[in-house]
Amino acid sequence: MKFISFKHDNIDKFGIIENNLITDLTGKIGAASNLKELIKIKKIKEAKEYAKINPGSIKTEEIEYSPLIPNPGKIICVGLNYIEHAKETNRTVEENPVIFHRFPESQTAHMQAIQRPSVSKSLDFEGEMAVIMDEGGKHIKSEEALKHVVGFSCYNESTIREWQRHTRQFGMGKNFEKTGSFGPHMVLAEDIPDYKSLTIETRLNGEVMQNAKLSQLIFDIPILISYVSKAMAWRAGDVLVTGTPGGVGSKRNPPVYMKPGDNVEVEITNIGVLSNTVKDEIIHQ
């Protein structure tokens, strides 16, 4: 089953989607009002059972998608986690993962616009797998890390390259409003027996720009979960964005940046397709 966050009749909701029909779970399972709360109260099983006896009635054309977890406590991102991406950026593989943070305000959703900011035209795509965490706590052993994963989704960790390069820290280039697209839904970890066999692909206006296997991650998901947990506790609904393959637009000759009117897709086999158009930021005087 696939979990989704959305707006319906201008109300924030979440539910389970099957065959383009959504079962609204808002307030139905332990009074959880969003997906993060459902994960926190550990009621995924009850939600699945509810959806089996309450078939979906809301059509996808009636909704507006929201970021899968609109209100995560933290979004932990990983840089330079595929060999080809490290090579194209002329960076060496680090001894430890390159970790940085996104803020929830930087997110957008499936079928919503990725926003090119007014201060730069260097808006680049980064297709990545997102890992949605349970209440894991600190000091998680890598061999036990996957027990704390609730599910997987797609993430376009779009980046303003010009601003990313202002300093050695990535943060400013990674946190412009409506640049990090998250969705379209969460597939439960129990339904993905071997995530390493999955393929991730990014397409810009139908042209394949990135393609890789999840098995090509330099620092695998259990290692990342364990490493981060040495410093901070994993909480329900936290998000781990695992890194992008080679093929980013800024390292092409000539560079290829996203522009208004473009369509960008991130697809992960057995998970789904995250689709966005690109629009310019509108500055309100």
PDB file of C-alpha atoms in Angstrom:
ATOM      1  CA  MET A   1       0.000   0.000   0.000  1.00  0.00           C
ATOM      2  CA  LYS A   2       1.061   3.559  -0.710  1.00  0.00           C
ATOM      3  CA  PHE A   3       0.648   6.438   1.731  1.00  0.00           C
ATOM      4  CA  ILE A   4       0.046   9.982   0.531  1.00  0.00           C
ATOM      5  CA  SER A   5      -0.238  13.519   1.937  1.00  0.00           C
ATOM      6  CA  PHE A   6      -2.570  15.925   0.155  1.00  0.00           C
ATOM      7  CA  LYS A   7      -5.032  18.806   0.304  1.00  0.00           C
ATOM      8  CA  HIS A   8      -8.720  18.170  -0.343  1.00  0.00           C
ATOM      9  CA  ASP A   9     -11.304  20.939  -0.145  1.00  0.00           C
ATOM     10  CA  ASN A  10      -8.384  23.090   1.026  1.00  0.00           C
ATOM     11  CA  ILE A  11      -7.856  20.883   4.094  1.00  0.00           C
ATOM     12  CA  ASP A  12      -4.564  19.111   4.846  1.00  0.00           C
ATOM     13  CA  LYS A  13      -5.098  15.353   4.836  1.00  0.00           C
ATOM     14  CA  PHE A  14      -3.301  12.044   4.455  1.00  0.00           C
ATOM     15  CA  GLY A  15      -4.340   8.608   3.360  1.00  0.00           C
ATOM     16  CA  ILE A  16      -3.695   5.465   1.382  1.00  0.00           C
ATOM     17  CA  ILE A  17      -3.834   5.550  -2.409  1.00  0.00           C
ATOM     18  CA  GLU A  18      -4.674   2.582  -4.616  1.00  0.00           C
ATOM     19  CA  ASN A  19      -5.705   2.651  -8.276  1.00  0.00           C
ATOM     20  CA  ASN A  20      -5.831   6.465  -8.163  1.00  0.00           C
ATOM     21  CA  LEU A  21      -8.421   6.404  -5.367  1.00  0.00           C
ATOM     22  CA  ILE A  22      -7.589   7.660  -1.887  1.00  0.00           C
ATOM     23  CA  THR A  23      -8.858   6.432   1.472  1.00  0.00           C
ATOM     24  CA  ASP A  24      -8.803   9.424   3.814  1.00  0.00           C
ATOM     25  CA  LEU A  25      -7.104   8.467   7.094  1.00  0.00           C
ATOM     26  CA  THR A  26      -7.174  11.932   8.672  1.00  0.00           C
ATOM     27  CA  GLY A  27      -8.332  11.595  12.280  1.00  0.00           C
ATOM     28  CA  LYS A  28      -9.430   7.997  11.674  1.00  0.00           C
ATOM     29  CA  ILE A  29      -6.476   6.105  13.145  1.00  0.00           C
ATOM     30  CA  GLY A  30      -5.596   7.037  16.717  1.00  0.00           C
ATOM     31  CA  ALA A  31      -6.603  10.630  15.928  1.00  0.00           C
ATOM     32  CA  ALA A  32      -3.491  11.052  13.743  1.00  0.00           C
ATOM     33  CA  SER A  33      -3.901  14.204  11.665  1.00  0.00           C
ATOM     34  CA  ASN A  34      -0.922  13.592   9.375  1.00  0.00           C
ATOM     35  CA  LEU A  35       1.427  10.867   8.217  1.00  0.00           C
ATOM     36  CA  LYS A  36       4.169  11.848  10.642  1.00  0.00           C
ATOM     37  CA  GLU A  37       1.769  11.380  13.571  1.00  0.00           C
ATOM     38  CA  LEU A  38       0.638   8.005  12.234  1.00  0.00           C
ATOM     39  CA  ILE A  39       4.254   6.849  12.123  1.00  0.00           C
ATOM     40  CA  LYS A  40       4.870   8.190  15.626  1.00  0.00           C
ATOM     41  CA  ILE A  41       1.959   6.281  17.177  1.00  0.00           C
ATOM     42  CA  LYS A  42       2.975   3.129  15.262  1.00  0.00           C
ATOM     43  CA  LYS A  43      -0.405   2.559  13.633  1.00  0.00           C
ATOM     44  CA  ILE A  44       0.644   1.666  10.083  1.00  0.00           C
ATOM     45  CA  LYS A  45      -0.875  -1.816  10.397  1.00  0.00           C
ATOM     46  CA  GLU A  46      -4.190  -0.420  11.633  1.00  0.00           C
ATOM     47  CA  ALA A  47      -4.217   2.081   8.763  1.00  0.00           C
ATOM     48  CA  LYS A  48      -3.783  -0.717   6.235  1.00  0.00           C
ATOM     49  CA  GLU A  49      -6.631  -2.685   7.796  1.00  0.00           C
ATOM     50  CA  TYR A  50      -8.877   0.396   7.762  1.00  0.00           C
ATOM     51  CA  ALA A  51      -8.185   0.963   4.071  1.00  0.00           C
ATOM     52  CA  LYS A  52      -9.066  -2.641   3.232  1.00  0.00           C
ATOM     53  CA  ILE A  53     -12.602  -2.221   4.561  1.00  0.00           C
ATOM     54  CA  ASN A  54     -12.956   1.427   3.508  1.00  0.00           C
ATOM     55  CA  PRO A  55     -12.090   1.595  -0.196  1.00  0.00           C
ATOM     56  CA  GLY A  56     -10.837   4.881  -1.561  1.00  0.00           C
ATOM     57  CA  SER A  57     -13.417   7.440  -2.666  1.00  0.00           C
ATOM     58  CA  ILE A  58     -11.323  10.559  -3.316  1.00  0.00           C
ATOM     59  CA  LYS A  59     -10.019  10.805  -6.877  1.00  0.00           C
ATOM     60  CA  THR A  60      -6.499  12.061  -7.512  1.00  0.00           C
ATOM     61  CA  GLU A  61      -7.838  14.763  -9.838  1.00  0.00           C
ATOM     62  CA  GLU A  62      -9.722  16.207  -6.841  1.00  0.00           C
ATOM     63  CA  ILE A  63      -6.620  16.764  -4.718  1.00  0.00           C
ATOM     64  CA  GLU A  64      -3.484  18.830  -4.511  1.00  0.00           C
ATOM     65  CA  TYR A  65      -0.435  16.796  -3.535  1.00  0.00           C
ATOM     66  CA  SER A  66       1.556  17.870  -0.480  1.00  0.00           C
ATOM     67  CA  PRO A  67       5.162  16.963   0.327  1.00  0.00           C
ATOM     68  CA  LEU A  68       5.003  13.380   1.572  1.00  0.00           C
ATOM     69  CA  ILE A  69       6.050  14.449   5.072  1.00  0.00           C
ATOM     70  CA  PRO A  70       5.117  18.145   5.127  1.00  0.00           C
ATOM     71  CA  ASN A  71       6.422  18.668   8.665  1.00  0.00           C
ATOM     72  CA  PRO A  72       9.523  16.512   9.232  1.00  0.00           C
ATOM     73  CA  GLY A  73      11.581  17.232  12.309  1.00  0.00           C
ATOM     74  CA  LYS A  74      14.676  17.015  10.157  1.00  0.00           C
ATOM     75  CA  ILE A  75      15.679  16.351   6.571  1.00  0.00           C
ATOM     76  CA  ILE A  76      19.168  14.857   6.465  1.00  0.00           C
ATOM     77  CA  CYS A  77      20.791  14.953   3.028  1.00  0.00           C
ATOM     78  CA  VAL A  78      23.888  13.170   1.762  1.00  0.00           C
ATOM     79  CA  GLY A  79      26.309  14.624  -0.763  1.00  0.00           C
ATOM     80  CA  LEU A  80      28.692  12.885  -3.154  1.00  0.00           C
ATOM     81  CA  ASN A  81      27.307   9.412  -2.479  1.00  0.00           C
ATOM     82  CA  TYR A  82      27.726   7.933  -5.968  1.00  0.00           C
ATOM     83  CA  ILE A  83      31.171   7.435  -7.537  1.00  0.00           C
ATOM     84  CA  GLU A  84      30.153   9.010 -10.864  1.00  0.00           C
ATOM     85  CA  HIS A  85      28.824  12.130  -9.159  1.00  0.00           C
ATOM     86  CA  ALA A  86      31.986  12.473  -7.071  1.00  0.00           C
ATOM     87  CA  LYS A  87      34.076  12.151 -10.255  1.00  0.00           C
ATOM     88  CA  GLU A  88      32.111  14.733 -12.232  1.00  0.00           C
ATOM     89  CA  THR A  89      32.508  17.253  -9.406  1.00  0.00           C
ATOM     90  CA  ASN A  90      36.259  16.523  -9.149  1.00  0.00           C
ATOM     91  CA  ARG A  91      35.826  15.510  -5.538  1.00  0.00           C
ATOM     92  CA  THR A  92      37.425  12.539  -3.842  1.00  0.00           C
ATOM     93  CA  VAL A  93      35.347  10.014  -1.936  1.00  0.00           C
ATOM     94  CA  GLU A  94      35.372  11.057   1.701  1.00  0.00           C
ATOM     95  CA  GLU A  95      36.175   8.776   4.617  1.00  0.00           C
ATOM     96  CA  ASN A  96      32.821   9.709   6.160  1.00  0.00           C
ATOM     97  CA  PRO A  97      29.485  10.684   4.584  1.00  0.00           C
ATOM     98  CA  VAL A  98      28.988  14.301   3.530  1.00  0.00           C
ATOM     99  CA  ILE A  99      25.966  15.380   5.579  1.00  0.00           C
ATOM    100  CA  PHE A 100      23.930  18.563   5.270  1.00  0.00           C
ATOM    101  CA  HIS A 101      20.393  19.655   6.085  1.00  0.00           C
ATOM    102  CA  ARG A 102      17.290  20.854   4.326  1.00  0.00           C
ATOM    103  CA  PHE A 103      14.471  22.722   6.010  1.00  0.00           C
ATOM    104  CA  PRO A 104      10.796  21.798   5.545  1.00  0.00           C
ATOM    105  CA  GLU A 105      10.083  25.248   4.077  1.00  0.00           C
ATOM    106  CA  SER A 106      12.264  24.355   1.083  1.00  0.00           C
ATOM    107  CA  GLN A 107       9.964  21.515   0.023  1.00  0.00           C
ATOM    108  CA  THR A 108       7.354  21.216  -2.686  1.00  0.00           C
ATOM    109  CA  ALA A 109       5.236  18.285  -3.850  1.00  0.00           C
ATOM    110  CA  HIS A 110       4.402  15.992  -6.733  1.00  0.00           C
ATOM    111  CA  MET A 111       2.576  17.844  -9.533  1.00  0.00           C
ATOM    112  CA  GLN A 112       3.474  21.175  -7.912  1.00  0.00           C
ATOM    113  CA  ALA A 113       5.996  23.639  -9.288  1.00  0.00           C
ATOM    114  CA  ILE A 114       9.676  23.634  -8.493  1.00  0.00           C
ATOM    115  CA  GLN A 115      10.507  27.305  -8.145  1.00  0.00           C
ATOM    116  CA  ARG A 116      13.468  28.938  -9.851  1.00  0.00           C
ATOM    117  CA  PRO A 117      14.480  31.811  -7.555  1.00  0.00           C
ATOM    118  CA  SER A 118      14.758  35.346  -8.833  1.00  0.00           C
ATOM    119  CA  VAL A 119      18.413  35.622  -7.778  1.00  0.00           C
ATOM    120  CA  SER A 120      19.839  32.842  -9.960  1.00  0.00           C
ATOM    121  CA  LYS A 121      19.230  30.772 -13.082  1.00  0.00           C
ATOM    122  CA  SER A 122      21.443  27.873 -11.931  1.00  0.00           C
ATOM    123  CA  LEU A 123      18.579  25.575 -10.842  1.00  0.00           C
ATOM    124  CA  ASP A 124      19.847  22.000 -11.144  1.00  0.00           C
ATOM    125  CA  PHE A 125      18.092  18.633 -10.723  1.00  0.00           C
ATOM    126  CA  GLU A 126      19.169  15.894  -8.309  1.00  0.00           C
ATOM    127  CA  GLY A 127      17.125  12.698  -8.339  1.00  0.00           C
ATOM    128  CA  GLU A 128      17.435  10.802  -5.063  1.00  0.00           C
ATOM    129  CA  MET A 129      15.827   8.125  -2.917  1.00  0.00           C
ATOM    130  CA  ALA A 130      14.209   9.330   0.306  1.00  0.00           C
ATOM    131  CA  VAL A 131      14.046   7.128   3.393  1.00  0.00           C
ATOM    132  CA  ILE A 132      11.276   7.787   5.914  1.00  0.00           C
ATOM    133  CA  MET A 133      12.258   6.943   9.466  1.00  0.00           C
ATOM    134  CA  ASP A 134      10.502   5.533  12.502  1.00  0.00           C
ATOM    135  CA  GLU A 135      11.298   6.479  16.110  1.00  0.00           C
ATOM    136  CA  GLY A 136      14.825   5.071  16.080  1.00  0.00           C
ATOM    137  CA  GLY A 137      16.701   7.076  18.683  1.00  0.00           C
ATOM    138  CA  LYS A 138      20.477   7.336  18.906  1.00  0.00           C
ATOM    139  CA  HIS A 139      23.439   4.989  18.483  1.00  0.00           C
ATOM    140  CA  ILE A 140      21.773   2.610  16.053  1.00  0.00           C
ATOM    141  CA  LYS A 141      23.934  -0.269  14.875  1.00  0.00           C
ATOM    142  CA  SER A 142      24.157  -0.510  11.091  1.00  0.00           C
ATOM    143  CA  GLU A 143      23.025  -4.140  11.162  1.00  0.00           C
ATOM    144  CA  GLU A 144      19.827  -3.039  12.934  1.00  0.00           C
ATOM    145  CA  ALA A 145      19.240   0.188  11.011  1.00  0.00           C
ATOM    146  CA  LEU A 146      16.683  -1.054   8.480  1.00  0.00           C
ATOM    147  CA  LYS A 147      14.351  -2.010  11.341  1.00  0.00           C
ATOM    148  CA  HIS A 148      13.818   1.713  11.833  1.00  0.00           C
ATOM    149  CA  VAL A 149      12.850   2.451   8.219  1.00  0.00           C
ATOM    150  CA  VAL A 150       9.119   2.885   7.585  1.00  0.00           C
ATOM    151  CA  GLY A 151       9.224   3.412   3.849  1.00  0.00           C
ATOM    152  CA  PHE A 152      10.769   4.867   0.727  1.00  0.00           C
ATOM    153  CA  SER A 153       9.902   7.649  -1.687  1.00  0.00           C
ATOM    154  CA  CYS A 154      11.385   9.852  -4.420  1.00  0.00           C
ATOM    155  CA  TYR A 155      13.090  13.194  -3.884  1.00  0.00           C
ATOM    156  CA  ASN A 156      14.278  15.845  -6.331  1.00  0.00           C
ATOM    157  CA  GLU A 157      16.856  17.641  -4.247  1.00  0.00           C
ATOM    158  CA  SER A 158      17.022  20.580  -6.648  1.00  0.00           C
ATOM    159  CA  THR A 159      19.931  22.898  -6.006  1.00  0.00           C
ATOM    160  CA  ILE A 160      20.879  26.478  -6.825  1.00  0.00           C
ATOM    161  CA  ARG A 161      24.459  25.754  -7.880  1.00  0.00           C
ATOM    162  CA  GLU A 162      25.653  29.353  -7.863  1.00  0.00           C
ATOM    163  CA  TRP A 163      24.622  29.734  -4.231  1.00  0.00           C
ATOM    164  CA  GLN A 164      25.867  26.280  -3.266  1.00  0.00           C
ATOM    165  CA  ARG A 165      29.351  27.426  -4.310  1.00  0.00           C
ATOM    166  CA  HIS A 166      29.363  30.632  -2.287  1.00  0.00           C
ATOM    167  CA  THR A 167      31.183  28.771   0.498  1.00  0.00           C
ATOM    168  CA  ARG A 168      32.305  25.237   1.269  1.00  0.00           C
ATOM    169  CA  GLN A 169      28.989  24.654   3.037  1.00  0.00           C
ATOM    170  CA  PHE A 170      26.117  23.449   0.805  1.00  0.00           C
ATOM    171  CA  GLY A 171      23.276  24.893   2.874  1.00  0.00           C
ATOM    172  CA  MET A 172      22.317  28.086   1.054  1.00  0.00           C
ATOM    173  CA  GLY A 173      22.115  26.413  -2.336  1.00  0.00           C
ATOM    174  CA  LYS A 174      19.941  23.651  -0.924  1.00  0.00           C
ATOM    175  CA  ASN A 175      17.272  25.620   0.912  1.00  0.00           C
ATOM    176  CA  PHE A 176      15.578  27.980  -1.490  1.00  0.00           C
ATOM    177  CA  GLU A 177      11.799  27.821  -1.162  1.00  0.00           C
ATOM    178  CA  LYS A 178       9.963  25.185  -3.204  1.00  0.00           C
ATOM    179  CA  THR A 179      13.071  23.536  -4.613  1.00  0.00           C
ATOM    180  CA  GLY A 180      13.044  20.160  -2.828  1.00  0.00           C
ATOM    181  CA  SER A 181      10.285  17.999  -4.275  1.00  0.00           C
ATOM    182  CA  PHE A 182       9.153  15.026  -2.179  1.00  0.00           C
ATOM    183  CA  GLY A 183       6.706  12.303  -3.223  1.00  0.00           C
ATOM    184  CA  PRO A 184       4.461  11.245  -4.793  1.00  0.00           C
ATOM    185  CA  HIS A 185       3.803   8.665  -2.058  1.00  0.00           C
ATOM    186  CA  MET A 186       5.501   6.358   0.428  1.00  0.00           C
ATOM    187  CA  VAL A 187       5.924   2.674  -0.314  1.00  0.00           C
ATOM    188  CA  LEU A 188       6.332   0.672   2.879  1.00  0.00           C
ATOM    189  CA  ALA A 189       9.739  -0.857   3.501  1.00  0.00           C
ATOM    190  CA  GLU A 190       8.057  -4.226   4.001  1.00  0.00           C
ATOM    191  CA  ASP A 191       6.958  -4.071   0.357  1.00  0.00           C
ATOM    192  CA  ILE A 192      10.518  -3.461  -0.911  1.00  0.00           C
ATOM    193  CA  PRO A 193      12.427  -6.650  -0.050  1.00  0.00           C
ATOM    194  CA  ASP A 194      15.654  -5.532  -1.769  1.00  0.00           C
ATOM    195  CA  TYR A 195      15.990  -1.789  -2.281  1.00  0.00           C
ATOM    196  CA  LYS A 196      19.510  -2.259  -3.688  1.00  0.00           C
ATOM    197  CA  SER A 197      18.030  -3.813  -6.823  1.00  0.00           C
ATOM    198  CA  LEU A 198      16.024  -0.668  -7.589  1.00  0.00           C
ATOM    199  CA  THR A 199      16.957   1.787 -10.330  1.00  0.00           C
ATOM    200  CA  ILE A 200      16.707   5.565 -10.017  1.00  0.00           C
ATOM    201  CA  GLU A 201      16.296   7.737 -13.099  1.00  0.00           C
ATOM    202  CA  THR A 202      15.928  11.487 -13.637  1.00  0.00           C
ATOM    203  CA  ARG A 203      14.370  12.815 -16.845  1.00  0.00           C
ATOM    204  CA  LEU A 204      14.254  16.421 -18.035  1.00  0.00           C
ATOM    205  CA  ASN A 205      11.619  17.042 -20.698  1.00  0.00           C
ATOM    206  CA  GLY A 206      11.638  13.298 -21.381  1.00  0.00           C
ATOM    207  CA  GLU A 207      15.413  13.001 -21.808  1.00  0.00           C
ATOM    208  CA  VAL A 208      17.242  10.686 -19.397  1.00  0.00           C
ATOM    209  CA  MET A 209      19.780  12.719 -17.430  1.00  0.00           C
ATOM    210  CA  GLN A 210      20.618  10.368 -14.548  1.00  0.00           C
ATOM    211  CA  ASN A 211      20.367   6.599 -14.192  1.00  0.00           C
ATOM    212  CA  ALA A 212      21.843   4.365 -11.501  1.00  0.00           C
ATOM    213  CA  LYS A 213      21.198   1.415  -9.242  1.00  0.00           C
ATOM    214  CA  LEU A 214      20.699   1.970  -5.528  1.00  0.00           C
ATOM    215  CA  SER A 215      23.391  -0.673  -5.069  1.00  0.00           C
ATOM    216  CA  GLN A 216      25.877   1.955  -6.300  1.00  0.00           C
ATOM    217  CA  LEU A 217      25.565   4.092  -3.172  1.00  0.00           C
ATOM    218  CA  ILE A 218      29.018   4.649  -1.667  1.00  0.00           C
ATOM    219  CA  PHE A 219      27.629   4.795   1.863  1.00  0.00           C
ATOM    220  CA  ASP A 220      24.714   2.400   2.050  1.00  0.00           C
ATOM    221  CA  ILE A 221      21.477   3.270   3.838  1.00  0.00           C
ATOM    222  CA  PRO A 222      22.214   1.299   7.055  1.00  0.00           C
ATOM    223  CA  ILE A 223      25.624   2.966   7.315  1.00  0.00           C
ATOM    224  CA  LEU A 224      24.075   6.414   6.863  1.00  0.00           C
ATOM    225  CA  ILE A 225      21.384   5.789   9.469  1.00  0.00           C
ATOM    226  CA  SER A 226      23.941   4.539  11.972  1.00  0.00           C
ATOM    227  CA  TYR A 227      26.397   7.371  11.282  1.00  0.00           C
ATOM    228  CA  VAL A 228      23.837  10.138  11.742  1.00  0.00           C
ATOM    229  CA  SER A 229      22.484   8.486  14.895  1.00  0.00           C
ATOM    230  CA  LYS A 230      25.832   8.953  16.609  1.00  0.00           C
ATOM    231  CA  ALA A 231      25.107  12.695  16.685  1.00  0.00           C
ATOM    232  CA  MET A 232      21.326  13.005  16.749  1.00  0.00           C
ATOM    233  CA  ALA A 233      18.302  10.839  17.397  1.00  0.00           C
ATOM    234  CA  TRP A 234      16.138   9.634  14.544  1.00  0.00           C
ATOM    235  CA  ARG A 235      12.518  10.567  15.229  1.00  0.00           C
ATOM    236  CA  ALA A 236       9.286   9.466  13.599  1.00  0.00           C
ATOM    237  CA  GLY A 237       8.846  11.103  10.219  1.00  0.00           C
ATOM    238  CA  ASP A 238      12.448  12.233   9.843  1.00  0.00           C
ATOM    239  CA  VAL A 239      13.723  11.993   6.279  1.00  0.00           C
ATOM    240  CA  LEU A 240      17.064  10.744   4.944  1.00  0.00           C
ATOM    241  CA  VAL A 241      17.811  11.834   1.359  1.00  0.00           C
ATOM    242  CA  THR A 242      20.513   9.470   0.186  1.00  0.00           C
ATOM    243  CA  GLY A 243      22.423  11.276  -2.586  1.00  0.00           C
ATOM    244  CA  THR A 244      22.272  11.797  -6.338  1.00  0.00           C
ATOM    245  CA  PRO A 245      23.934   9.858  -9.181  1.00  0.00           C
ATOM    246  CA  GLY A 246      26.189  11.347 -11.823  1.00  0.00           C
ATOM    247  CA  GLY A 247      24.713  13.348 -14.675  1.00  0.00           C
ATOM    248  CA  VAL A 248      23.744  16.583 -12.940  1.00  0.00           C
ATOM    249  CA  GLY A 249      23.116  19.503 -15.257  1.00  0.00           C
ATOM    250  CA  SER A 250      25.854  21.770 -13.946  1.00  0.00           C
ATOM    251  CA  LYS A 251      28.580  19.309 -14.985  1.00  0.00           C
ATOM    252  CA  ARG A 252      27.400  18.905 -18.569  1.00  0.00           C
ATOM    253  CA  ASN A 253      29.019  20.708 -21.485  1.00  0.00           C
ATOM    254  CA  PRO A 254      27.325  23.062 -21.933  1.00  0.00           C
ATOM    255  CA  PRO A 255      25.586  23.119 -18.534  1.00  0.00           C
ATOM    256  CA  VAL A 256      21.891  22.211 -18.498  1.00  0.00           C
ATOM    257  CA  TYR A 257      19.810  24.045 -15.930  1.00  0.00           C
ATOM    258  CA  MET A 258      16.074  23.783 -15.361  1.00  0.00           C
ATOM    259  CA  LYS A 259      14.030  26.685 -16.669  1.00  0.00           C
ATOM    260  CA  PRO A 260      10.380  27.755 -16.575  1.00  0.00           C
ATOM    261  CA  GLY A 261       8.152  25.394 -18.545  1.00  0.00           C
ATOM    262  CA  ASP A 262      10.429  22.390 -18.097  1.00  0.00           C
ATOM    263  CA  ASN A 263       9.105  19.090 -16.794  1.00  0.00           C
ATOM    264  CA  VAL A 264      11.364  17.049 -14.535  1.00  0.00           C
ATOM    265  CA  GLU A 265      10.709  13.503 -13.349  1.00  0.00           C
ATOM    266  CA  VAL A 266      12.418  11.279 -10.811  1.00  0.00           C
ATOM    267  CA  GLU A 267      11.479   7.614 -11.076  1.00  0.00           C
ATOM    268  CA  ILE A 268      12.473   4.756  -8.799  1.00  0.00           C
ATOM    269  CA  THR A 269      11.385   1.274  -9.830  1.00  0.00           C
ATOM    270  CA  ASN A 270       8.631  -0.199  -7.643  1.00  0.00           C
ATOM    271  CA  ILE A 271       8.194   3.153  -5.892  1.00  0.00           C
ATOM    272  CA  GLY A 272       6.848   5.643  -8.422  1.00  0.00           C
ATOM    273  CA  VAL A 273       7.394   8.756 -10.516  1.00  0.00           C
ATOM    274  CA  LEU A 274       7.791  12.204  -8.967  1.00  0.00           C
ATOM    275  CA  SER A 275       6.832  14.832 -11.550  1.00  0.00           C
ATOM    276  CA  ASN A 276       7.205  18.612 -11.440  1.00  0.00           C
ATOM    277  CA  THR A 277       7.057  21.584 -13.739  1.00  0.00           C
ATOM    278  CA  VAL A 278       9.411  24.521 -13.258  1.00  0.00           C
ATOM    279  CA  LYS A 279       8.226  28.078 -12.669  1.00  0.00           C
ATOM    280  CA  ASP A 280       9.935  31.355 -11.874  1.00  0.00           C
ATOM    281  CA  GLU A 281       9.573  32.861  -8.427  1.00  0.00           C
ATOM    282  CA  ILE A 282       6.986  35.620  -8.312  1.00  0.00           C
ATOM    283  CA  ILE A 283       8.151  38.541  -6.227  1.00  0.00           C
ATOM    284  CA  HIS A 284       5.349  40.381  -4.478  1.00  0.00           C
ATOM    285  CA  GLN A 285       6.126  44.051  -3.981  1.00  0.00           C
TER     286      GLN A 285
END
